[in-house]
Short mmCIF file of C-alpha atoms in Angstrom, two decimals:
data_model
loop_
_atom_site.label_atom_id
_atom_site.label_comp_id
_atom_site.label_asym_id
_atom_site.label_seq_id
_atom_site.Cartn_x
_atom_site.Cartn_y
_atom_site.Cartn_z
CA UNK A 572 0.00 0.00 0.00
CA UNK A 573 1.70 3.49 -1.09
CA UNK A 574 1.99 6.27 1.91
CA UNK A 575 -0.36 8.24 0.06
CA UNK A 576 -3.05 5.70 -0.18
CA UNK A 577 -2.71 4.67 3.68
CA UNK A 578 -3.23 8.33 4.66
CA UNK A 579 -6.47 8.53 2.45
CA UNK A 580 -7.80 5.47 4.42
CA UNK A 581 -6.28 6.85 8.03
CA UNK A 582 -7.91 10.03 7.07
CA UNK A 583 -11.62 8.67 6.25
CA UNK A 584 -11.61 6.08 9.05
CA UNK A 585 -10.61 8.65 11.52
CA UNK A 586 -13.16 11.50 10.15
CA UNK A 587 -15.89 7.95 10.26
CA UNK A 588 -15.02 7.26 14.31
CA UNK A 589 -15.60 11.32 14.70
CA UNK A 590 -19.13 10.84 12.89
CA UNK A 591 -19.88 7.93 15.53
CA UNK A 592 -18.37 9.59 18.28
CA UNK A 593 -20.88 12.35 17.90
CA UNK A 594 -23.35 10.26 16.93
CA UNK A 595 -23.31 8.59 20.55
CA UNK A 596 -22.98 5.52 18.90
CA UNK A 597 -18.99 4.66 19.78
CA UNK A 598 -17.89 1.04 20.16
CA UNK A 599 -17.73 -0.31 23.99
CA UNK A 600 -20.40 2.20 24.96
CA UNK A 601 -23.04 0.47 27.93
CA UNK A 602 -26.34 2.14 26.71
CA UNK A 603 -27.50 4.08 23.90
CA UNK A 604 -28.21 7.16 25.19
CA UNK A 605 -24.89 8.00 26.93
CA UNK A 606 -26.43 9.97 29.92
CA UNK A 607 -25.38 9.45 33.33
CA UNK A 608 -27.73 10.24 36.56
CA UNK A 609 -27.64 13.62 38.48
CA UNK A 610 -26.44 12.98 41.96
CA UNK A 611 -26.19 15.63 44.79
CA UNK A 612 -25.74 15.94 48.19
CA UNK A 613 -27.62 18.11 50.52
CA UNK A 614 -26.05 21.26 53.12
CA UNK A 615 -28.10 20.99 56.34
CA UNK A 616 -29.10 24.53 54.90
CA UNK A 617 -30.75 22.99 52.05
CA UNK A 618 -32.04 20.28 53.55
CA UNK A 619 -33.71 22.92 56.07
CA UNK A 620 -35.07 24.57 53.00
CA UNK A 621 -36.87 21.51 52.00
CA UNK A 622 -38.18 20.87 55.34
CA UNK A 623 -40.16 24.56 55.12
CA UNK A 624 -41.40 23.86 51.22
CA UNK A 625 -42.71 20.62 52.61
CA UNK A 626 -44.40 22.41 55.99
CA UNK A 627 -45.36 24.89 53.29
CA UNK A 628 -47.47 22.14 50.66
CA UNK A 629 -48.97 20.71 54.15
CA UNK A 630 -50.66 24.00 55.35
CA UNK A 631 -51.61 24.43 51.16
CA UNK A 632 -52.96 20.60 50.89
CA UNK A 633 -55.21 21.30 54.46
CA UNK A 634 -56.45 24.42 52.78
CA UNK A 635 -57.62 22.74 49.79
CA UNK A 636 -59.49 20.37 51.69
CA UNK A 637 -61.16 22.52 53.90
CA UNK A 638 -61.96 24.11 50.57
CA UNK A 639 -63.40 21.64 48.59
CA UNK A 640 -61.24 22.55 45.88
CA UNK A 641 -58.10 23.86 44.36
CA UNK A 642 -57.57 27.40 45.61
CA UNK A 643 -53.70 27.41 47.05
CA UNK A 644 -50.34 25.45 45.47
CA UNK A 645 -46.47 26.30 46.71
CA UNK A 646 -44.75 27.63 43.06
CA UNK A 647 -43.16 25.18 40.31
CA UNK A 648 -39.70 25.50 41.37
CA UNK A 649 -40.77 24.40 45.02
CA UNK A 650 -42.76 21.27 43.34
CA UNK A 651 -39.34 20.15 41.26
CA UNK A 652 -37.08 20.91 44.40
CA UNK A 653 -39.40 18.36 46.61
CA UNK A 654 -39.14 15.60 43.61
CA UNK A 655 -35.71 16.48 42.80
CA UNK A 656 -35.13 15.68 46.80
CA UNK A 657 -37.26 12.11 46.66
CA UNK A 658 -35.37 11.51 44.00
CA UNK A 659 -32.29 12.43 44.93
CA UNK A 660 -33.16 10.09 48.25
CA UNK A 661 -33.41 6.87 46.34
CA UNK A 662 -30.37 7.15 44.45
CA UNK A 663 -28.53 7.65 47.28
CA UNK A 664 -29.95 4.35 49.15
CA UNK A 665 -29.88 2.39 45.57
CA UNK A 666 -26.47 3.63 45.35
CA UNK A 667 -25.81 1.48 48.44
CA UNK A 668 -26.75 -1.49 46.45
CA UNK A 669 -25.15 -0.62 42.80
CA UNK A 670 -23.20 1.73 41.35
CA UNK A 671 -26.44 3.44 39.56
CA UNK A 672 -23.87 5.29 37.51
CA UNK A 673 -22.59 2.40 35.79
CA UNK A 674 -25.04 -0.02 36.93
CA UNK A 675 -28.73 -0.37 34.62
CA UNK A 676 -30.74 -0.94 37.84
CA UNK A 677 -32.54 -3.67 35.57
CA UNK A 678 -34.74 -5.56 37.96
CA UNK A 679 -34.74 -2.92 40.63
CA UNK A 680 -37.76 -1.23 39.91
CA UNK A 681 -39.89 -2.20 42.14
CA UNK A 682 -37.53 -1.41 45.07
CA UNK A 683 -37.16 2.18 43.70
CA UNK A 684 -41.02 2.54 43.32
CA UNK A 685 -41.39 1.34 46.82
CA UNK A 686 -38.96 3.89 48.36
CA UNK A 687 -40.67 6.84 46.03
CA UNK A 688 -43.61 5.89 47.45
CA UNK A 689 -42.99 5.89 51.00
CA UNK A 690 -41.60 9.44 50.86
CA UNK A 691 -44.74 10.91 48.64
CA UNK A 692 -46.58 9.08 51.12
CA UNK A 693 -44.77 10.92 54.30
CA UNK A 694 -44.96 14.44 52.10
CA UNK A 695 -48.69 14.26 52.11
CA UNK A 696 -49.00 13.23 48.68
CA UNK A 697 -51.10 10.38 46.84
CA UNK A 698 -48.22 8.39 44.90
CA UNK A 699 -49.62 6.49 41.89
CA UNK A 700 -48.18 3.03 42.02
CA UNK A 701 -48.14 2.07 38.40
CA UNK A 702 -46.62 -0.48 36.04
CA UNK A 703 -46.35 -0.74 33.06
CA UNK A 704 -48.99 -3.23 32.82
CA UNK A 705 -51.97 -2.35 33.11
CA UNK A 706 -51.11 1.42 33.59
CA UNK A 707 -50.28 1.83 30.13
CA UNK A 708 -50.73 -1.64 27.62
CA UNK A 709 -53.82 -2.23 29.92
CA UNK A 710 -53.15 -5.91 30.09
CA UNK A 711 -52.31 -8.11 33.20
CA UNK A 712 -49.89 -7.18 36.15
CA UNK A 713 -46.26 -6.30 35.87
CA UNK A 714 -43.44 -5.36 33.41
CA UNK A 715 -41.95 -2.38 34.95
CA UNK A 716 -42.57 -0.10 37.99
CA UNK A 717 -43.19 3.34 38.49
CA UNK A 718 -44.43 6.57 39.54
CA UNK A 719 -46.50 9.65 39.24
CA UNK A 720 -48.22 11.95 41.09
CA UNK A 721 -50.28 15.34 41.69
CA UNK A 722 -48.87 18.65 43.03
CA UNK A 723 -50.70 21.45 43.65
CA UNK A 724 -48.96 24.49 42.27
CA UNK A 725 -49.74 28.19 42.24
CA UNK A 726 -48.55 30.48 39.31
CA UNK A 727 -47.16 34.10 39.42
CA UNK A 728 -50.76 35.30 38.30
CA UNK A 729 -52.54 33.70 41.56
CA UNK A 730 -53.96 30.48 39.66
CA UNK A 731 -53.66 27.54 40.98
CA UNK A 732 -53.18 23.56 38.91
CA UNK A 733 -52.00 20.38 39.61
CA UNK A 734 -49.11 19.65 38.20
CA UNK A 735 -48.45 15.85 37.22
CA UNK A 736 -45.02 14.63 37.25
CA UNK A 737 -43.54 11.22 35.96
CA UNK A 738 -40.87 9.56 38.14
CA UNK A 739 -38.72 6.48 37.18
CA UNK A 740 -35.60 6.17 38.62
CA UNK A 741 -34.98 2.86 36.92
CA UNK A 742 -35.92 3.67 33.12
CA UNK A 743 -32.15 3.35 32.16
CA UNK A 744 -32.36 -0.40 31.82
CA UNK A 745 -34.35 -0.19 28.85
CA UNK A 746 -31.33 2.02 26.98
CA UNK A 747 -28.64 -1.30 27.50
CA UNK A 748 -26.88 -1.38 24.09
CA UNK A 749 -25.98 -5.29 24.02
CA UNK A 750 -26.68 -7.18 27.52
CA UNK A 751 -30.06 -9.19 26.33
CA UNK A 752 -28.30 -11.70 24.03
CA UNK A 753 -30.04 -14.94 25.99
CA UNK A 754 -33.33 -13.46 25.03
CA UNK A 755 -33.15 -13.47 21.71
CA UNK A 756 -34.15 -10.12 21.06
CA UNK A 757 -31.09 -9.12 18.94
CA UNK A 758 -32.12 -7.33 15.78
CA UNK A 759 -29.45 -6.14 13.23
CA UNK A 760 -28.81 -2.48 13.40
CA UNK A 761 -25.54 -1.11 12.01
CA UNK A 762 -25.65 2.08 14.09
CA UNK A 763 -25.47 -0.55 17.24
CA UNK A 764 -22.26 -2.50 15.90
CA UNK A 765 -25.33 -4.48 13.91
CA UNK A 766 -27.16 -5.57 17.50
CA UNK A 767 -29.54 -3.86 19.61
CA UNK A 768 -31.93 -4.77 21.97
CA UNK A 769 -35.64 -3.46 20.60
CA UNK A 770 -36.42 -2.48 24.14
CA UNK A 771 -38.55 0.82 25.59
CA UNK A 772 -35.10 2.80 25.03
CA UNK A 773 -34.44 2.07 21.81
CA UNK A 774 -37.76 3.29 20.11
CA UNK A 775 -37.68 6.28 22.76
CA UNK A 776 -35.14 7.62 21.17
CA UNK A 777 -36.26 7.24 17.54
CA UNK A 778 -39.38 9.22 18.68
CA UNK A 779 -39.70 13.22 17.54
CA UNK A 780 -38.25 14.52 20.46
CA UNK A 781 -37.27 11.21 21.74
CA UNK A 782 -33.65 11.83 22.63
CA UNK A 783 -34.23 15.04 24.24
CA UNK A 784 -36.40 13.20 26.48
CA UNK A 785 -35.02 10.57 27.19
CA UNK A 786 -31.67 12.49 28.04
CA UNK A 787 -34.17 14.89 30.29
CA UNK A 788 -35.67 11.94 32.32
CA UNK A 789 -32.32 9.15 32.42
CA UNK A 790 -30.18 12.10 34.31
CA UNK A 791 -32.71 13.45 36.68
CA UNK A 792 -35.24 10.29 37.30
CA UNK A 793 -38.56 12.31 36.86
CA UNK A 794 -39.88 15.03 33.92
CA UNK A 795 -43.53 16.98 33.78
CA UNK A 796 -46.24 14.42 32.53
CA UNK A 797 -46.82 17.12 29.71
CA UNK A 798 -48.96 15.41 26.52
CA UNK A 799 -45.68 15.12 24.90
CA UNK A 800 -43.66 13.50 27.14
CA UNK A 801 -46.78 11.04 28.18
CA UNK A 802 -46.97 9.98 24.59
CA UNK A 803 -43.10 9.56 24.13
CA UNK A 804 -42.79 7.39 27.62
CA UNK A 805 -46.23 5.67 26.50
CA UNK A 806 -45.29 4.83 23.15
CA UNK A 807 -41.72 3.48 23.86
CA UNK A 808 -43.63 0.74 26.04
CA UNK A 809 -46.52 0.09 23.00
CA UNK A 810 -43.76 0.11 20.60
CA UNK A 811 -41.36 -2.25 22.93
CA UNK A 812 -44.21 -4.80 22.81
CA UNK A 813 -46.02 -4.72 19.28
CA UNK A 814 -42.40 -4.97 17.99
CA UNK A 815 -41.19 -7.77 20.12
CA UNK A 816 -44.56 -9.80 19.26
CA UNK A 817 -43.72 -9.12 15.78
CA UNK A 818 -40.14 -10.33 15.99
CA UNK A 819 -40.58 -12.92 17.96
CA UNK A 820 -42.81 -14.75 15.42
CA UNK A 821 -40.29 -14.30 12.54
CA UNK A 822 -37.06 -15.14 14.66
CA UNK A 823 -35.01 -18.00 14.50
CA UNK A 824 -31.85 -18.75 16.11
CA UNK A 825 -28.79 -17.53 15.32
CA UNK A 826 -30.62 -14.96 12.58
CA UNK A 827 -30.39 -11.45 13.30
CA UNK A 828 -33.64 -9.59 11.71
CA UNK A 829 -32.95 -6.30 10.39
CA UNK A 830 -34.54 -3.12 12.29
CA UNK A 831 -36.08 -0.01 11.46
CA UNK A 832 -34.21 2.83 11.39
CA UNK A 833 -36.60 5.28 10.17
CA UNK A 834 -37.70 8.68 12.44
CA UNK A 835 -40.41 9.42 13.96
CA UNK A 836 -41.45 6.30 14.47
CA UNK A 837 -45.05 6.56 16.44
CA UNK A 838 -48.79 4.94 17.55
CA UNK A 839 -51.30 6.62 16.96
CA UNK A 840 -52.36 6.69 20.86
CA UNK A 841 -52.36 10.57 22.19
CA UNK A 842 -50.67 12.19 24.81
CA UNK A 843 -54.01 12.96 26.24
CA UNK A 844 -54.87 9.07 26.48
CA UNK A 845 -51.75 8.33 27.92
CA UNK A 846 -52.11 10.58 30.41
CA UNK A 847 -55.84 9.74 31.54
CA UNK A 848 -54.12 6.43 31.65
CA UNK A 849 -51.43 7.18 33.95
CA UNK A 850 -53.98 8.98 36.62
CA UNK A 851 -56.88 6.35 36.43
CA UNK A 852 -56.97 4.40 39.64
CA UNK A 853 -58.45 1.10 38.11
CA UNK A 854 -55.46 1.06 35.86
CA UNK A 855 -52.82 1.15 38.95
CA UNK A 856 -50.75 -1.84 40.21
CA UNK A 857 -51.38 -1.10 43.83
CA UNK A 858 -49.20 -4.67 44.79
CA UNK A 859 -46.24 -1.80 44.56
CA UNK A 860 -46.83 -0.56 47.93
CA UNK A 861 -48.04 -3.41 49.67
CA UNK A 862 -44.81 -3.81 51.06
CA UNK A 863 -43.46 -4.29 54.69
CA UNK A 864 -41.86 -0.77 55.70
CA UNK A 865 -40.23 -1.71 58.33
CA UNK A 866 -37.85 -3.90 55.98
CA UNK A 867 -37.34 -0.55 53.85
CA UNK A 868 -36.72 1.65 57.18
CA UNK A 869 -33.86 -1.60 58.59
CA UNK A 870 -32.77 -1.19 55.10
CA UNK A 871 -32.62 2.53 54.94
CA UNK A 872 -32.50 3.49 58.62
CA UNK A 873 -33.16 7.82 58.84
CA UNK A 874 -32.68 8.40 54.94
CA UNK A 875 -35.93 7.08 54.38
CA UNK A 876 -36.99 10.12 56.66
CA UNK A 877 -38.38 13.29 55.08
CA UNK A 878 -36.78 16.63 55.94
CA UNK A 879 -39.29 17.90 58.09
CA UNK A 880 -39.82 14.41 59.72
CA UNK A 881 -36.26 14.03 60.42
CA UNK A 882 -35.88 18.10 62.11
CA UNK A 883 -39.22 17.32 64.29
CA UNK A 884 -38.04 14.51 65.69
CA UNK A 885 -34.17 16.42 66.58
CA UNK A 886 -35.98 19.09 67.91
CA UNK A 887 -37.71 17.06 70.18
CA UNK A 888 -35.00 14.37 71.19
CA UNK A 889 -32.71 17.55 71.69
CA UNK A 890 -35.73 18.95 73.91
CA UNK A 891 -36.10 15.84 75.71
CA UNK A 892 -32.18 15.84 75.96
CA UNK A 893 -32.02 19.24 78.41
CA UNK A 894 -35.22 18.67 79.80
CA UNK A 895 -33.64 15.17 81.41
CA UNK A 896 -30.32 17.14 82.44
CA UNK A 897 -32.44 19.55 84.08
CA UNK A 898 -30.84 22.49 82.05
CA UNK A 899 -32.26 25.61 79.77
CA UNK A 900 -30.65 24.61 76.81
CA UNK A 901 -28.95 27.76 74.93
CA UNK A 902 -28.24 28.16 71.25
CA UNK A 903 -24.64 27.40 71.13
CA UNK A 904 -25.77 24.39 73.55
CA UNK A 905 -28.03 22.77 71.23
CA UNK A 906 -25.67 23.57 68.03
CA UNK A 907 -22.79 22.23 69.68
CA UNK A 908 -24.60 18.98 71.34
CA UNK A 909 -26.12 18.70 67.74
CA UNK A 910 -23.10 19.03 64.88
CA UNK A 911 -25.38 18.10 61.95
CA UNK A 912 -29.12 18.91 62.38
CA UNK A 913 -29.98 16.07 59.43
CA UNK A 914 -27.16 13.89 60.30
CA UNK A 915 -27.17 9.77 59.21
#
């Protein structure tokens, strides 16, 4: 091979990785939508912050019941801060189990919708326990767990709305690039290295909008049940099963079958439906929270606690504290006895 031809090659194979690289479609890569999860930790400032939004949507919830209706809400950025925290909370205790940064969470669903729930629960909210069967397919029980749920929010103009918000903390399973080879689910796609598992993820991200999405909800584990992102989380499930039916009855082993690769790929099922669907009651999977809590709380000890949970229960036990040494406890006193107000 002359010098000249081998730098013609070097120079088009190297400008072809660049393409891929871009492309989010590099060789070795876990999942096919290269986002990792937001993680955070919390000042004792902060945490204090989220104790008073969460005092703050208890006085508004009591108002609205003595009211009979919607009338008071605590603003949007309060609502995302108190979801942000839950979920913020059960990456830090699945983290104790996986590395959630590398790890897919596949199978640990149910454990994240359980934790989810118990904090909604302690916040005052009604948690939607829902899987993806029947929530969304409508059929049987099972497939994948999740949440949603209802917060009263009031806008700069006075109105008030429920805002619906989507949490799965576990949806990154379904963007693996190449760890469901025993299920025969391979399908030839040469933007995958020619394999790729047809699962939620993969037809999320072929969606209009899909990626953006997708990128949105895999790095902070919940996004606003808007119509458009209920259709695009809707349809990835639909798609997930009408194509695996379809595949499944043309496969044969050791055949890859070749996959779409088209855009804006779609059902014809709206946003609207998906989201009646996600907030019907007959169409929840209530076996998600019939679980013992007192295995969660040995497993989770004070981080399953809420913020405002966790500082009435140091105010009193640092209360009870003086009132048993028979001393008027001071400022300093009760800083000093008391390093770190939310402490684990």
């Amino acid at each position: 091979m002359s010098n000249k031809k081998g730098k013609v090659i070097y120079f088009f194979t190297t400008k072809i990785d660049k393409i891929k690289d871009l492309m989010g479609y590099k060789e070795g890569k876990k999942f096919i939508c290269d986002i990792e999860p937001y993680m955070r930790t919390y000042s004792d400032i902060e945490l204090d912050k989220i104790a008073n939004i969460e005092q703050k949507l208890q006085r508004v919830l009591e108002v609205n019941k003595k009211e009979g209706k919607l009338v008071e809400g605590i603003t949007e950025k309060e609502a995302r801060d108190l979801i942000e925290w839950v979920v913020q909370r059960d990456r830090e205790i699945l983290n104790r189990k996986k590395d959630i940064k590398q790890n897919s969470l596949w199978g640990d669903c149910g454990l994240s919708q359980k934790i989810v729930s118990k904090l909604l629960i302690d916040l005052k909210l009604e948690p939607r326990i829902s899987d993806k069967n029947p929530t969304i397919t409508g059929k049987g029980l099972g497939g994948h767990a999740f949440n949603s749920v209802s917060i009263p929010v009031k806008d700069a103009r006075g109105i008030a709305r429920n805002v619906d918000y989507l949490i799965d903390v576990t949806y990154r399973q379904f963007f693996l690039r190449d760890e469901f080879s025993v299920s025969d689910r391979f399908v030839k796609d040469k933007r995958f290295g020619n394999k790729v598992a047809p699962l939620a993820g993969y037809w999320c991200i072929n969606m209009p909008n899909g990626k953006a999405f997708a990128e949105q909800i895999l790095r902070d584990g919940f996004i606003e049940m808007t119509p458009e992102n209920a259709k695009i989380y809707g349809d990835s499930f639909i798609l997930e099963e009408q194509k695996n039916i379809k595949y499944k009855k043309i496969y044969q082993k050791g055949i890859t079958i070749p996959a779409k690769t088209a855009k804006n790929v779609k059902t014809h099922i709206s946003g609207e439906q998906y989201i009646q669907w996600l907030t019907d009651k007959t169409r929840q999977d209530y076996r998600g929270i019939n679980c013992e809590y007192g295995e969660l709380e040995n497993l989770c000890g004070e981080l399953l606690q809420t913020p405002l949970i966790r500082k009435k229960e140091i105010e009193k036990n640092t209360y009870k504290y003086f009132e048993e040494s028979d001393k008027v406890p001071s400022n300093n006193e009760k800083c000093n006895k008391f390093d770190s107000f939310y402490g684990k």
